Amino acid sequence: MIGALRTPEQQTVAVFGGSGFLGRYVVSLLAKRGYRVLVATRNPNPTMFLPMGKVGQVYAIQTNLRYPESIAHVAAKADHVVNLVGILKETGRQTFDAVQANAPRLIAEAATKAVSFVQVSAIGADDQSESEYARSKAAGEAGLLQVRPDAVIIRPSLMFGPGDSLFNRFASLVRMLPVLPLAGADTRFQPVYAGNVAEAIVKAVDGAVPGGQTYELGGPEIKTLREIVEFTCEVTERKRLILSLPNAAGRAQGTIMGALDKLTLGLMPDELVMTRDQALLLEKDNVVSERAIAEGRTLEGLGITPTTIEAIVPSYLIRFRKTGQFDLKRNATQTTPDLLAPKSGGAASDFHPERASGPAVGSSSSH
């Protein structure tokens, strides 16, 4: 137990997988709250881009979940543990069993003094699923709860935000391909902003989220995969033909592309790679359940207002437009800024000539 430790500045949070997409949001918020953060990652180099907070507040430690002593080296120092580690496809010795099914329990066993434990899983985790990814996520939750029945489990839907592998992936495909063959085109998703997910995680670390429960986090809108791609086309101002694939064709596509990825030793562009296991995931809706909504195990139930796609995504997809942000015609203004106008434009006008560095447009300077 923490005991005499009362403030975040006196507590250490170990974030496994803290250099990944979601990890950067989590580490940033923890640092802002004042916590000391240990970022456990296989490759500490990417963590140089993390917001470092105060000097010495965020520290990266090389950790490999396949080696228990590596886990213990970090977990033993932690007052709180957050596990974000997950993979979408297996590569070499990074298997679903090692990373997602077994690691949560191993981390929990090593974190004997940790007051709180937050595990990030995924909506769709199911021990009866055809997808090995979904089964391993469910196994990870079950193994963790055997050791830490008080753990907080977070299940987000697809996450978006700058640097995501959702909208950025489709924007790349839209730029490259005239026709998009789309597996799971009619499958429903509830994309959630990574910043909202991070906020829920930090609330759990703060002790503001009841433990021993599973929370399902989704955004304010439910969209089919086709609608997600159509929105991407709209934002990037590109017209593309979307070809809906039946499930059997999607599985075949995943089998072929997964085999090609292995044959090329992983040199294929990430945007083009889809495995059969991922194709299986695309056959099932990925939305917050009615039960979670009724029981308040959602973002809204945690007092967090979900951020819309429209509020975030266009800001980082603009680079995929043909002229990017450098469209002079788009950015040109036909009106005079109020600050430089010769007279007020009305009660709502921001008319402050005294703040301008020179005379108003249309007026002569006086000496």
mmCIF file of C-alpha atoms in Angstrom:
data_model
loop_
_atom_site.group_PDB
_atom_site.id
_atom_site.type_symbol
_atom_site.label_atom_id
_atom_site.label_comp_id
_atom_site.label_asym_id
_atom_site.label_seq_id
_atom_site.Cartn_x
_atom_site.Cartn_y
_atom_site.Cartn_z
ATOM 1 C CA MET A 1 0.000 0.000 0.000
ATOM 2 C CA ILE A 2 1.029 3.597 -0.568
ATOM 3 C CA GLY A 3 0.652 4.525 3.101
ATOM 4 C CA ALA A 4 2.250 7.901 3.717
ATOM 5 C CA LEU A 5 2.483 8.704 0.009
ATOM 6 C CA ARG A 6 -0.311 11.181 -0.666
ATOM 7 C CA THR A 7 0.500 13.295 -3.707
ATOM 8 C CA PRO A 8 1.115 12.227 -7.310
ATOM 9 C CA GLU A 9 4.648 13.648 -7.046
ATOM 10 C CA GLN A 10 5.391 10.990 -4.432
ATOM 11 C CA GLN A 11 4.076 8.087 -6.511
ATOM 12 C CA THR A 12 5.528 6.122 -9.416
ATOM 13 C CA VAL A 13 3.480 4.744 -12.299
ATOM 14 C CA ALA A 14 4.925 2.000 -14.486
ATOM 15 C CA VAL A 15 3.479 2.187 -18.006
ATOM 16 C CA PHE A 16 4.163 -0.956 -20.020
ATOM 17 C CA GLY A 17 4.024 -0.114 -23.711
ATOM 18 C CA GLY A 18 4.269 3.588 -22.920
ATOM 19 C CA SER A 19 6.088 4.495 -26.140
ATOM 20 C CA GLY A 20 3.209 3.358 -28.367
ATOM 21 C CA PHE A 21 0.336 5.362 -29.831
ATOM 22 C CA LEU A 22 -1.918 5.355 -26.743
ATOM 23 C CA GLY A 23 1.092 5.344 -24.423
ATOM 24 C CA ARG A 24 2.153 8.827 -25.481
ATOM 25 C CA TYR A 25 -1.215 10.234 -24.451
ATOM 26 C CA VAL A 26 -1.168 8.352 -21.129
ATOM 27 C CA VAL A 27 2.393 9.336 -20.220
ATOM 28 C CA SER A 28 1.698 12.970 -21.105
ATOM 29 C CA LEU A 29 -1.364 13.144 -18.832
ATOM 30 C CA LEU A 30 0.376 11.323 -15.978
ATOM 31 C CA ALA A 31 3.292 13.754 -16.186
ATOM 32 C CA LYS A 32 0.908 16.721 -16.144
ATOM 33 C CA ARG A 33 -0.735 15.287 -13.032
ATOM 34 C CA GLY A 34 2.700 15.193 -11.406
ATOM 35 C CA TYR A 35 3.325 11.434 -11.267
ATOM 36 C CA ARG A 36 6.774 9.967 -11.770
ATOM 37 C CA VAL A 37 6.551 7.690 -14.795
ATOM 38 C CA LEU A 38 8.565 4.612 -15.735
ATOM 39 C CA VAL A 39 8.058 3.813 -19.418
ATOM 40 C CA ALA A 40 8.652 0.088 -19.933
ATOM 41 C CA THR A 41 9.304 -0.629 -23.603
ATOM 42 C CA ARG A 42 11.296 -3.031 -25.776
ATOM 43 C CA ASN A 43 12.931 -0.116 -27.590
ATOM 44 C CA PRO A 44 13.461 2.979 -25.421
ATOM 45 C CA ASN A 45 14.599 5.140 -28.362
ATOM 46 C CA PRO A 46 11.131 6.304 -29.450
ATOM 47 C CA THR A 47 10.508 7.620 -25.958
ATOM 48 C CA MET A 48 12.774 10.583 -26.690
ATOM 49 C CA PHE A 49 9.717 12.066 -28.358
ATOM 50 C CA LEU A 50 7.597 11.741 -25.246
ATOM 51 C CA PRO A 51 6.704 14.874 -23.321
ATOM 52 C CA MET A 52 9.304 14.517 -20.608
ATOM 53 C CA GLY A 53 7.760 16.708 -17.932
ATOM 54 C CA LYS A 54 10.212 17.874 -15.310
ATOM 55 C CA VAL A 55 13.791 16.683 -15.328
ATOM 56 C CA GLY A 56 13.843 13.028 -14.297
ATOM 57 C CA GLN A 57 10.055 12.754 -14.089
ATOM 58 C CA VAL A 58 9.710 10.381 -17.066
ATOM 59 C CA TYR A 59 12.252 7.592 -17.388
ATOM 60 C CA ALA A 60 12.413 4.854 -20.034
ATOM 61 C CA ILE A 61 13.468 1.311 -19.124
ATOM 62 C CA GLN A 62 14.128 -1.423 -21.676
ATOM 63 C CA THR A 63 11.683 -4.239 -20.944
ATOM 64 C CA ASN A 64 10.772 -7.441 -22.755
ATOM 65 C CA LEU A 65 7.579 -9.186 -21.673
ATOM 66 C CA ARG A 66 9.013 -12.568 -22.628
ATOM 67 C CA TYR A 67 11.509 -12.300 -19.753
ATOM 68 C CA PRO A 68 9.959 -12.276 -16.239
ATOM 69 C CA GLU A 69 13.056 -10.729 -14.655
ATOM 70 C CA SER A 70 12.737 -7.829 -17.073
ATOM 71 C CA ILE A 71 9.148 -7.287 -15.956
ATOM 72 C CA ALA A 72 10.017 -7.544 -12.261
ATOM 73 C CA HIS A 73 12.772 -4.939 -12.604
ATOM 74 C CA VAL A 74 10.139 -2.331 -13.486
ATOM 75 C CA ALA A 75 7.021 -3.559 -11.679
ATOM 76 C CA ALA A 76 8.728 -3.826 -8.292
ATOM 77 C CA LYS A 77 9.320 -0.057 -8.330
ATOM 78 C CA ALA A 78 5.738 0.904 -9.128
ATOM 79 C CA ASP A 79 2.969 2.234 -6.930
ATOM 80 C CA HIS A 80 0.618 1.889 -9.902
ATOM 81 C CA VAL A 81 0.778 -0.202 -13.075
ATOM 82 C CA VAL A 82 -0.741 0.490 -16.488
ATOM 83 C CA ASN A 83 -0.405 -2.196 -19.162
ATOM 84 C CA LEU A 84 -0.960 -0.955 -22.717
ATOM 85 C CA VAL A 85 0.996 -3.615 -24.584
ATOM 86 C CA GLY A 86 -0.774 -5.171 -27.544
ATOM 87 C CA ILE A 87 -0.075 -6.322 -31.087
ATOM 88 C CA LEU A 88 -2.324 -6.619 -34.145
ATOM 89 C CA LYS A 89 -0.224 -9.286 -35.828
ATOM 90 C CA GLU A 90 2.409 -11.770 -34.719
ATOM 91 C CA THR A 91 6.022 -11.163 -35.701
ATOM 92 C CA GLY A 92 8.786 -13.573 -34.757
ATOM 93 C CA ARG A 93 8.650 -14.315 -31.050
ATOM 94 C CA GLN A 94 6.130 -11.536 -30.411
ATOM 95 C CA THR A 95 3.116 -13.843 -30.342
ATOM 96 C CA PHE A 96 -0.431 -13.240 -29.128
ATOM 97 C CA ASP A 97 0.102 -15.752 -26.327
ATOM 98 C CA ALA A 98 3.329 -14.155 -25.079
ATOM 99 C CA VAL A 99 2.281 -10.514 -25.355
ATOM 100 C CA GLN A 100 -1.453 -10.486 -24.744
ATOM 101 C CA ALA A 101 -2.477 -13.747 -23.047
ATOM 102 C CA ASN A 102 0.366 -14.296 -20.549
ATOM 103 C CA ALA A 103 1.974 -10.900 -19.917
ATOM 104 C CA PRO A 104 -0.828 -9.249 -17.875
ATOM 105 C CA ARG A 105 -0.692 -12.019 -15.265
ATOM 106 C CA LEU A 106 3.135 -11.950 -15.148
ATOM 107 C CA ILE A 107 3.137 -8.179 -14.645
ATOM 108 C CA ALA A 108 0.521 -8.429 -11.883
ATOM 109 C CA GLU A 109 2.495 -11.137 -10.081
ATOM 110 C CA ALA A 110 5.591 -8.935 -10.134
ATOM 111 C CA ALA A 111 3.801 -5.741 -9.061
ATOM 112 C CA THR A 112 3.163 -6.824 -5.502
ATOM 113 C CA LYS A 113 3.181 -3.315 -4.001
ATOM 114 C CA ALA A 114 1.125 -1.656 -6.747
ATOM 115 C CA VAL A 115 -2.035 -0.100 -5.359
ATOM 116 C CA SER A 116 -3.808 0.009 -8.713
ATOM 117 C CA PHE A 117 -3.571 -1.984 -11.920
ATOM 118 C CA VAL A 118 -5.071 -0.811 -15.211
ATOM 119 C CA GLN A 119 -5.216 -3.216 -18.146
ATOM 120 C CA VAL A 120 -6.076 -1.969 -21.640
ATOM 121 C CA SER A 121 -7.819 -4.702 -23.596
ATOM 122 C CA ALA A 122 -10.224 -4.247 -26.521
ATOM 123 C CA ILE A 123 -13.921 -4.345 -27.288
ATOM 124 C CA GLY A 124 -14.414 -7.730 -28.880
ATOM 125 C CA ALA A 125 -12.203 -9.673 -26.462
ATOM 126 C CA ASP A 126 -13.847 -13.093 -26.465
ATOM 127 C CA ASP A 127 -12.550 -16.516 -25.476
ATOM 128 C CA GLN A 128 -14.930 -18.098 -28.024
ATOM 129 C CA SER A 129 -13.886 -15.929 -30.970
ATOM 130 C CA GLU A 130 -12.445 -17.339 -34.193
ATOM 131 C CA SER A 131 -9.839 -14.578 -33.990
ATOM 132 C CA GLU A 132 -6.694 -15.457 -32.085
ATOM 133 C CA TYR A 133 -6.256 -11.766 -31.262
ATOM 134 C CA ALA A 134 -9.656 -11.610 -29.560
ATOM 135 C CA ARG A 135 -9.093 -14.891 -27.706
ATOM 136 C CA SER A 136 -5.675 -13.759 -26.415
ATOM 137 C CA LYS A 137 -7.149 -10.479 -25.152
ATOM 138 C CA ALA A 138 -9.800 -12.409 -23.230
ATOM 139 C CA ALA A 139 -7.163 -14.797 -21.844
ATOM 140 C CA GLY A 140 -5.086 -11.840 -20.693
ATOM 141 C CA GLU A 141 -8.039 -10.389 -18.804
ATOM 142 C CA ALA A 142 -8.843 -13.725 -17.153
ATOM 143 C CA GLY A 143 -5.243 -14.359 -16.084
ATOM 144 C CA LEU A 144 -4.926 -10.857 -14.654
ATOM 145 C CA LEU A 145 -8.129 -11.103 -12.617
ATOM 146 C CA GLN A 146 -6.880 -14.309 -10.993
ATOM 147 C CA VAL A 147 -4.028 -12.294 -9.487
ATOM 148 C CA ARG A 148 -5.657 -8.852 -9.252
ATOM 149 C CA PRO A 149 -9.453 -9.139 -9.017
ATOM 150 C CA ASP A 150 -9.500 -5.407 -8.251
ATOM 151 C CA ALA A 151 -7.901 -4.464 -11.578
ATOM 152 C CA VAL A 152 -9.561 -1.915 -13.854
ATOM 153 C CA ILE A 153 -9.964 -3.274 -17.382
ATOM 154 C CA ILE A 154 -10.409 -0.783 -20.206
ATOM 155 C CA ARG A 155 -11.860 -1.998 -23.510
ATOM 156 C CA PRO A 156 -11.722 0.738 -26.173
ATOM 157 C CA SER A 157 -13.108 0.536 -29.685
ATOM 158 C CA LEU A 158 -10.848 1.644 -32.557
ATOM 159 C CA MET A 159 -8.839 4.659 -31.409
ATOM 160 C CA PHE A 160 -8.083 7.799 -33.394
ATOM 161 C CA GLY A 161 -5.805 10.790 -32.981
ATOM 162 C CA PRO A 162 -2.630 12.201 -34.565
ATOM 163 C CA GLY A 163 -0.376 9.265 -35.403
ATOM 164 C CA ASP A 164 -3.172 6.674 -35.366
ATOM 165 C CA SER A 165 -3.255 3.579 -37.566
ATOM 166 C CA LEU A 166 -6.919 4.034 -38.427
ATOM 167 C CA PHE A 167 -7.552 7.230 -40.383
ATOM 168 C CA ASN A 168 -3.897 7.630 -41.376
ATOM 169 C CA ARG A 169 -3.932 4.114 -42.827
ATOM 170 C CA PHE A 170 -7.036 4.691 -44.920
ATOM 171 C CA ALA A 171 -5.833 8.139 -46.005
ATOM 172 C CA SER A 172 -2.639 6.515 -47.314
ATOM 173 C CA LEU A 173 -4.637 3.853 -49.159
ATOM 174 C CA VAL A 174 -6.969 6.472 -50.621
ATOM 175 C CA ARG A 175 -3.947 8.371 -51.902
ATOM 176 C CA MET A 176 -2.383 5.243 -53.441
ATOM 177 C CA LEU A 177 -5.322 3.270 -54.841
ATOM 178 C CA PRO A 178 -8.113 4.254 -57.253
ATOM 179 C CA VAL A 179 -10.310 1.407 -55.937
ATOM 180 C CA LEU A 180 -10.469 0.211 -52.323
ATOM 181 C CA PRO A 181 -11.491 -3.438 -51.827
ATOM 182 C CA LEU A 182 -12.906 -3.289 -48.309
ATOM 183 C CA ALA A 183 -13.435 -6.297 -46.050
ATOM 184 C CA GLY A 184 -16.038 -5.733 -43.339
ATOM 185 C CA ALA A 185 -17.453 -2.664 -45.077
ATOM 186 C CA ASP A 186 -20.759 -2.891 -43.191
ATOM 187 C CA THR A 187 -19.257 -3.741 -39.794
ATOM 188 C CA ARG A 188 -20.017 -1.092 -37.164
ATOM 189 C CA PHE A 189 -17.347 0.639 -35.093
ATOM 190 C CA GLN A 190 -17.414 3.337 -32.434
ATOM 191 C CA PRO A 191 -14.104 5.202 -32.908
ATOM 192 C CA VAL A 192 -12.872 6.793 -29.698
ATOM 193 C CA TYR A 193 -10.343 9.589 -29.267
ATOM 194 C CA ALA A 194 -7.123 8.299 -27.702
ATOM 195 C CA GLY A 195 -7.020 11.361 -25.439
ATOM 196 C CA ASN A 196 -10.364 10.334 -23.908
ATOM 197 C CA VAL A 197 -9.095 6.798 -23.306
ATOM 198 C CA ALA A 198 -5.960 8.194 -21.659
ATOM 199 C CA GLU A 199 -8.108 10.408 -19.441
ATOM 200 C CA ALA A 200 -10.050 7.354 -18.247
ATOM 201 C CA ILE A 201 -6.811 5.511 -17.505
ATOM 202 C CA VAL A 202 -5.386 8.393 -15.479
ATOM 203 C CA LYS A 203 -8.658 8.656 -13.553
ATOM 204 C CA ALA A 204 -8.214 4.980 -12.640
ATOM 205 C CA VAL A 205 -4.661 5.654 -11.460
ATOM 206 C CA ASP A 206 -5.985 8.554 -9.388
ATOM 207 C CA GLY A 207 -8.369 6.130 -7.689
ATOM 208 C CA ALA A 208 -11.483 7.766 -9.167
ATOM 209 C CA VAL A 209 -12.608 4.627 -11.038
ATOM 210 C CA PRO A 210 -14.047 1.624 -9.140
ATOM 211 C CA GLY A 211 -11.838 -1.440 -9.542
ATOM 212 C CA GLY A 212 -12.822 -4.962 -10.417
ATOM 213 C CA GLN A 213 -14.889 -3.837 -13.404
ATOM 214 C CA THR A 214 -14.551 -3.750 -17.176
ATOM 215 C CA TYR A 215 -15.217 -0.457 -18.952
ATOM 216 C CA GLU A 216 -16.130 -0.199 -22.626
ATOM 217 C CA LEU A 217 -15.049 3.062 -24.230
ATOM 218 C CA GLY A 218 -16.454 4.330 -27.494
ATOM 219 C CA GLY A 219 -16.866 7.688 -29.155
ATOM 220 C CA PRO A 220 -20.127 9.618 -29.640
ATOM 221 C CA GLU A 221 -20.803 8.150 -33.104
ATOM 222 C CA ILE A 222 -21.216 4.659 -34.506
ATOM 223 C CA LYS A 223 -19.979 4.319 -38.081
ATOM 224 C CA THR A 224 -19.595 1.454 -40.497
ATOM 225 C CA LEU A 225 -16.143 0.847 -41.919
ATOM 226 C CA ARG A 226 -17.440 2.143 -45.257
ATOM 227 C CA GLU A 227 -18.541 5.393 -43.587
ATOM 228 C CA ILE A 228 -15.122 5.745 -41.967
ATOM 229 C CA VAL A 229 -13.445 5.427 -45.375
ATOM 230 C CA GLU A 230 -15.965 7.783 -46.974
ATOM 231 C CA PHE A 231 -15.256 10.370 -44.286
ATOM 232 C CA THR A 232 -11.533 9.966 -44.959
ATOM 233 C CA CYS A 233 -12.150 10.550 -48.676
ATOM 234 C CA GLU A 234 -14.208 13.641 -47.893
ATOM 235 C CA VAL A 235 -11.564 15.169 -45.625
ATOM 236 C CA THR A 236 -8.723 14.431 -48.048
ATOM 237 C CA GLU A 237 -10.846 15.645 -50.982
ATOM 238 C CA ARG A 238 -10.429 12.478 -53.038
ATOM 239 C CA LYS A 239 -13.060 10.396 -54.801
ATOM 240 C CA ARG A 240 -12.547 6.650 -54.671
ATOM 241 C CA LEU A 241 -14.603 3.594 -55.532
ATOM 242 C CA ILE A 242 -15.173 1.439 -52.435
ATOM 243 C CA LEU A 243 -15.653 -2.230 -53.276
ATOM 244 C CA SER A 244 -17.346 -4.189 -50.495
ATOM 245 C CA LEU A 245 -15.913 -7.699 -50.092
ATOM 246 C CA PRO A 246 -17.916 -10.643 -48.713
ATOM 247 C CA ASN A 247 -16.489 -12.327 -45.634
ATOM 248 C CA ALA A 248 -15.002 -15.224 -47.593
ATOM 249 C CA ALA A 249 -13.194 -12.831 -49.941
ATOM 250 C CA GLY A 250 -11.968 -10.786 -46.968
ATOM 251 C CA ARG A 251 -10.502 -13.877 -45.334
ATOM 252 C CA ALA A 252 -8.824 -14.860 -48.601
ATOM 253 C CA GLN A 253 -7.406 -11.355 -48.953
ATOM 254 C CA GLY A 254 -6.041 -11.542 -45.410
ATOM 255 C CA THR A 255 -4.490 -14.949 -46.027
ATOM 256 C CA ILE A 256 -2.746 -13.782 -49.207
ATOM 257 C CA MET A 257 -1.559 -10.430 -47.829
ATOM 258 C CA GLY A 258 -0.377 -12.024 -44.592
ATOM 259 C CA ALA A 259 1.624 -14.619 -46.539
ATOM 260 C CA LEU A 260 3.168 -11.924 -48.742
ATOM 261 C CA ASP A 261 4.133 -9.945 -45.646
ATOM 262 C CA LYS A 262 6.000 -12.975 -44.285
ATOM 263 C CA LEU A 263 7.629 -13.772 -47.630
ATOM 264 C CA THR A 264 8.953 -10.210 -47.899
ATOM 265 C CA LEU A 265 10.208 -10.379 -44.282
ATOM 266 C CA GLY A 266 7.897 -7.575 -43.241
ATOM 267 C CA LEU A 267 9.040 -5.140 -45.940
ATOM 268 C CA MET A 268 5.572 -4.545 -47.351
ATOM 269 C CA PRO A 269 4.055 -1.119 -46.549
ATOM 270 C CA ASP A 270 2.035 -1.376 -43.323
ATOM 271 C CA GLU A 271 -0.975 0.198 -45.044
ATOM 272 C CA LEU A 272 -1.251 -2.780 -47.408
ATOM 273 C CA VAL A 273 -0.851 -5.539 -44.833
ATOM 274 C CA MET A 274 -3.895 -7.324 -43.473
ATOM 275 C CA THR A 275 -3.841 -10.804 -41.957
ATOM 276 C CA ARG A 276 -6.553 -13.432 -41.941
ATOM 277 C CA ASP A 277 -6.948 -12.879 -38.206
ATOM 278 C CA GLN A 278 -7.619 -9.180 -38.799
ATOM 279 C CA ALA A 279 -10.161 -10.093 -41.476
ATOM 280 C CA LEU A 280 -11.969 -12.211 -38.883
ATOM 281 C CA LEU A 281 -12.102 -9.222 -36.520
ATOM 282 C CA LEU A 282 -13.678 -7.109 -39.256
ATOM 283 C CA GLU A 283 -16.659 -9.475 -39.372
ATOM 284 C CA LYS A 284 -17.876 -8.499 -35.873
ATOM 285 C CA ASP A 285 -19.325 -5.173 -34.718
ATOM 286 C CA ASN A 286 -17.010 -3.267 -32.382
ATOM 287 C CA VAL A 287 -19.291 -1.030 -30.310
ATOM 288 C CA VAL A 288 -20.075 -0.411 -26.651
ATOM 289 C CA SER A 289 -22.600 -2.945 -25.346
ATOM 290 C CA GLU A 290 -26.050 -1.986 -24.088
ATOM 291 C CA ARG A 291 -25.212 -3.561 -20.735
ATOM 292 C CA ALA A 292 -22.121 -1.376 -20.288
ATOM 293 C CA ILE A 293 -24.211 1.693 -21.117
ATOM 294 C CA ALA A 294 -26.937 0.723 -18.630
ATOM 295 C CA GLU A 295 -24.365 0.107 -15.877
ATOM 296 C CA GLY A 296 -22.399 3.304 -16.535
ATOM 297 C CA ARG A 297 -19.214 1.499 -17.560
ATOM 298 C CA THR A 298 -18.525 3.960 -20.359
ATOM 299 C CA LEU A 299 -16.769 7.286 -20.920
ATOM 300 C CA GLU A 300 -19.947 9.142 -20.029
ATOM 301 C CA GLY A 301 -20.294 7.013 -16.896
ATOM 302 C CA LEU A 302 -16.805 8.119 -15.883
ATOM 303 C CA GLY A 303 -17.713 11.769 -16.393
ATOM 304 C CA ILE A 304 -15.786 12.124 -19.672
ATOM 305 C CA THR A 305 -17.418 13.735 -22.705
ATOM 306 C CA PRO A 306 -16.419 11.785 -25.844
ATOM 307 C CA THR A 307 -14.672 13.833 -28.524
ATOM 308 C CA THR A 308 -16.077 13.684 -32.042
ATOM 309 C CA ILE A 309 -14.153 12.535 -35.086
ATOM 310 C CA GLU A 310 -14.869 15.835 -36.823
ATOM 311 C CA ALA A 311 -13.171 17.770 -34.029
ATOM 312 C CA ILE A 312 -9.822 15.990 -34.339
ATOM 313 C CA VAL A 313 -9.296 14.016 -37.544
ATOM 314 C CA PRO A 314 -9.320 16.785 -40.211
ATOM 315 C CA SER A 315 -6.442 18.555 -38.476
ATOM 316 C CA TYR A 316 -4.017 15.693 -39.155
ATOM 317 C CA LEU A 317 -5.406 14.374 -42.437
ATOM 318 C CA ILE A 318 -4.950 17.672 -44.263
ATOM 319 C CA ARG A 319 -1.482 16.524 -45.326
ATOM 320 C CA PHE A 320 -3.098 13.849 -47.512
ATOM 321 C CA ARG A 321 -4.841 16.423 -49.716
ATOM 322 C CA LYS A 322 -3.270 17.043 -53.101
ATOM 323 C CA THR A 323 -2.055 20.469 -52.004
ATOM 324 C CA GLY A 324 -2.003 19.757 -48.281
ATOM 325 C CA GLN A 325 -2.216 22.858 -46.131
ATOM 326 C CA PHE A 326 -0.534 24.901 -48.857
ATOM 327 C CA ASP A 327 -3.662 25.766 -50.858
ATOM 328 C CA LEU A 328 -3.388 29.512 -51.394
ATOM 329 C CA LYS A 329 -6.881 29.797 -52.862
ATOM 330 C CA ARG A 330 -8.372 27.949 -49.894
ATOM 331 C CA ASN A 331 -6.518 29.993 -47.327
ATOM 332 C CA ALA A 332 -7.008 33.383 -49.026
ATOM 333 C CA THR A 333 -9.306 35.816 -47.210
ATOM 334 C CA GLN A 334 -11.482 38.364 -48.945
ATOM 335 C CA THR A 335 -12.218 40.393 -45.849
ATOM 336 C CA THR A 336 -10.171 42.732 -43.733
ATOM 337 C CA PRO A 337 -9.357 41.448 -40.229
ATOM 338 C CA ASP A 338 -11.271 43.462 -37.606
ATOM 339 C CA LEU A 339 -8.031 44.400 -35.898
ATOM 340 C CA LEU A 340 -7.007 46.394 -38.971
ATOM 341 C CA ALA A 341 -10.433 47.639 -40.094
ATOM 342 C CA PRO A 342 -11.091 51.429 -40.219
ATOM 343 C CA LYS A 343 -14.280 51.090 -38.149
ATOM 344 C CA SER A 344 -16.159 48.574 -36.014
ATOM 345 C CA GLY A 345 -18.024 45.800 -37.776
ATOM 346 C CA GLY A 346 -20.684 45.618 -35.074
ATOM 347 C CA ALA A 347 -21.258 44.555 -31.478
ATOM 348 C CA ALA A 348 -19.667 41.150 -32.077
ATOM 349 C CA SER A 349 -16.691 42.639 -33.865
ATOM 350 C CA ASP A 350 -13.212 42.280 -32.442
ATOM 351 C CA PHE A 351 -12.467 45.942 -33.186
ATOM 352 C CA HIS A 352 -9.312 46.952 -31.295
ATOM 353 C CA PRO A 353 -7.308 49.428 -33.394
ATOM 354 C CA GLU A 354 -5.232 50.329 -30.349
ATOM 355 C CA ARG A 355 -3.657 46.846 -30.476
ATOM 356 C CA ALA A 356 -2.601 47.109 -34.124
ATOM 357 C CA SER A 357 1.025 47.727 -35.018
ATOM 358 C CA GLY A 358 0.109 50.289 -37.703
ATOM 359 C CA PRO A 359 -2.764 52.378 -39.057
ATOM 360 C CA ALA A 360 -6.077 50.761 -39.997
ATOM 361 C CA VAL A 361 -6.517 49.647 -43.563
ATOM 362 C CA GLY A 362 -7.965 52.545 -45.581
ATOM 363 C CA SER A 363 -6.885 55.233 -43.116
ATOM 364 C CA SER A 364 -3.851 57.481 -43.201
ATOM 365 C CA SER A 365 -1.254 57.539 -40.485
ATOM 366 C CA SER A 366 -0.948 60.652 -38.346
ATOM 367 C CA HIS A 367 2.159 62.038 -36.781
#
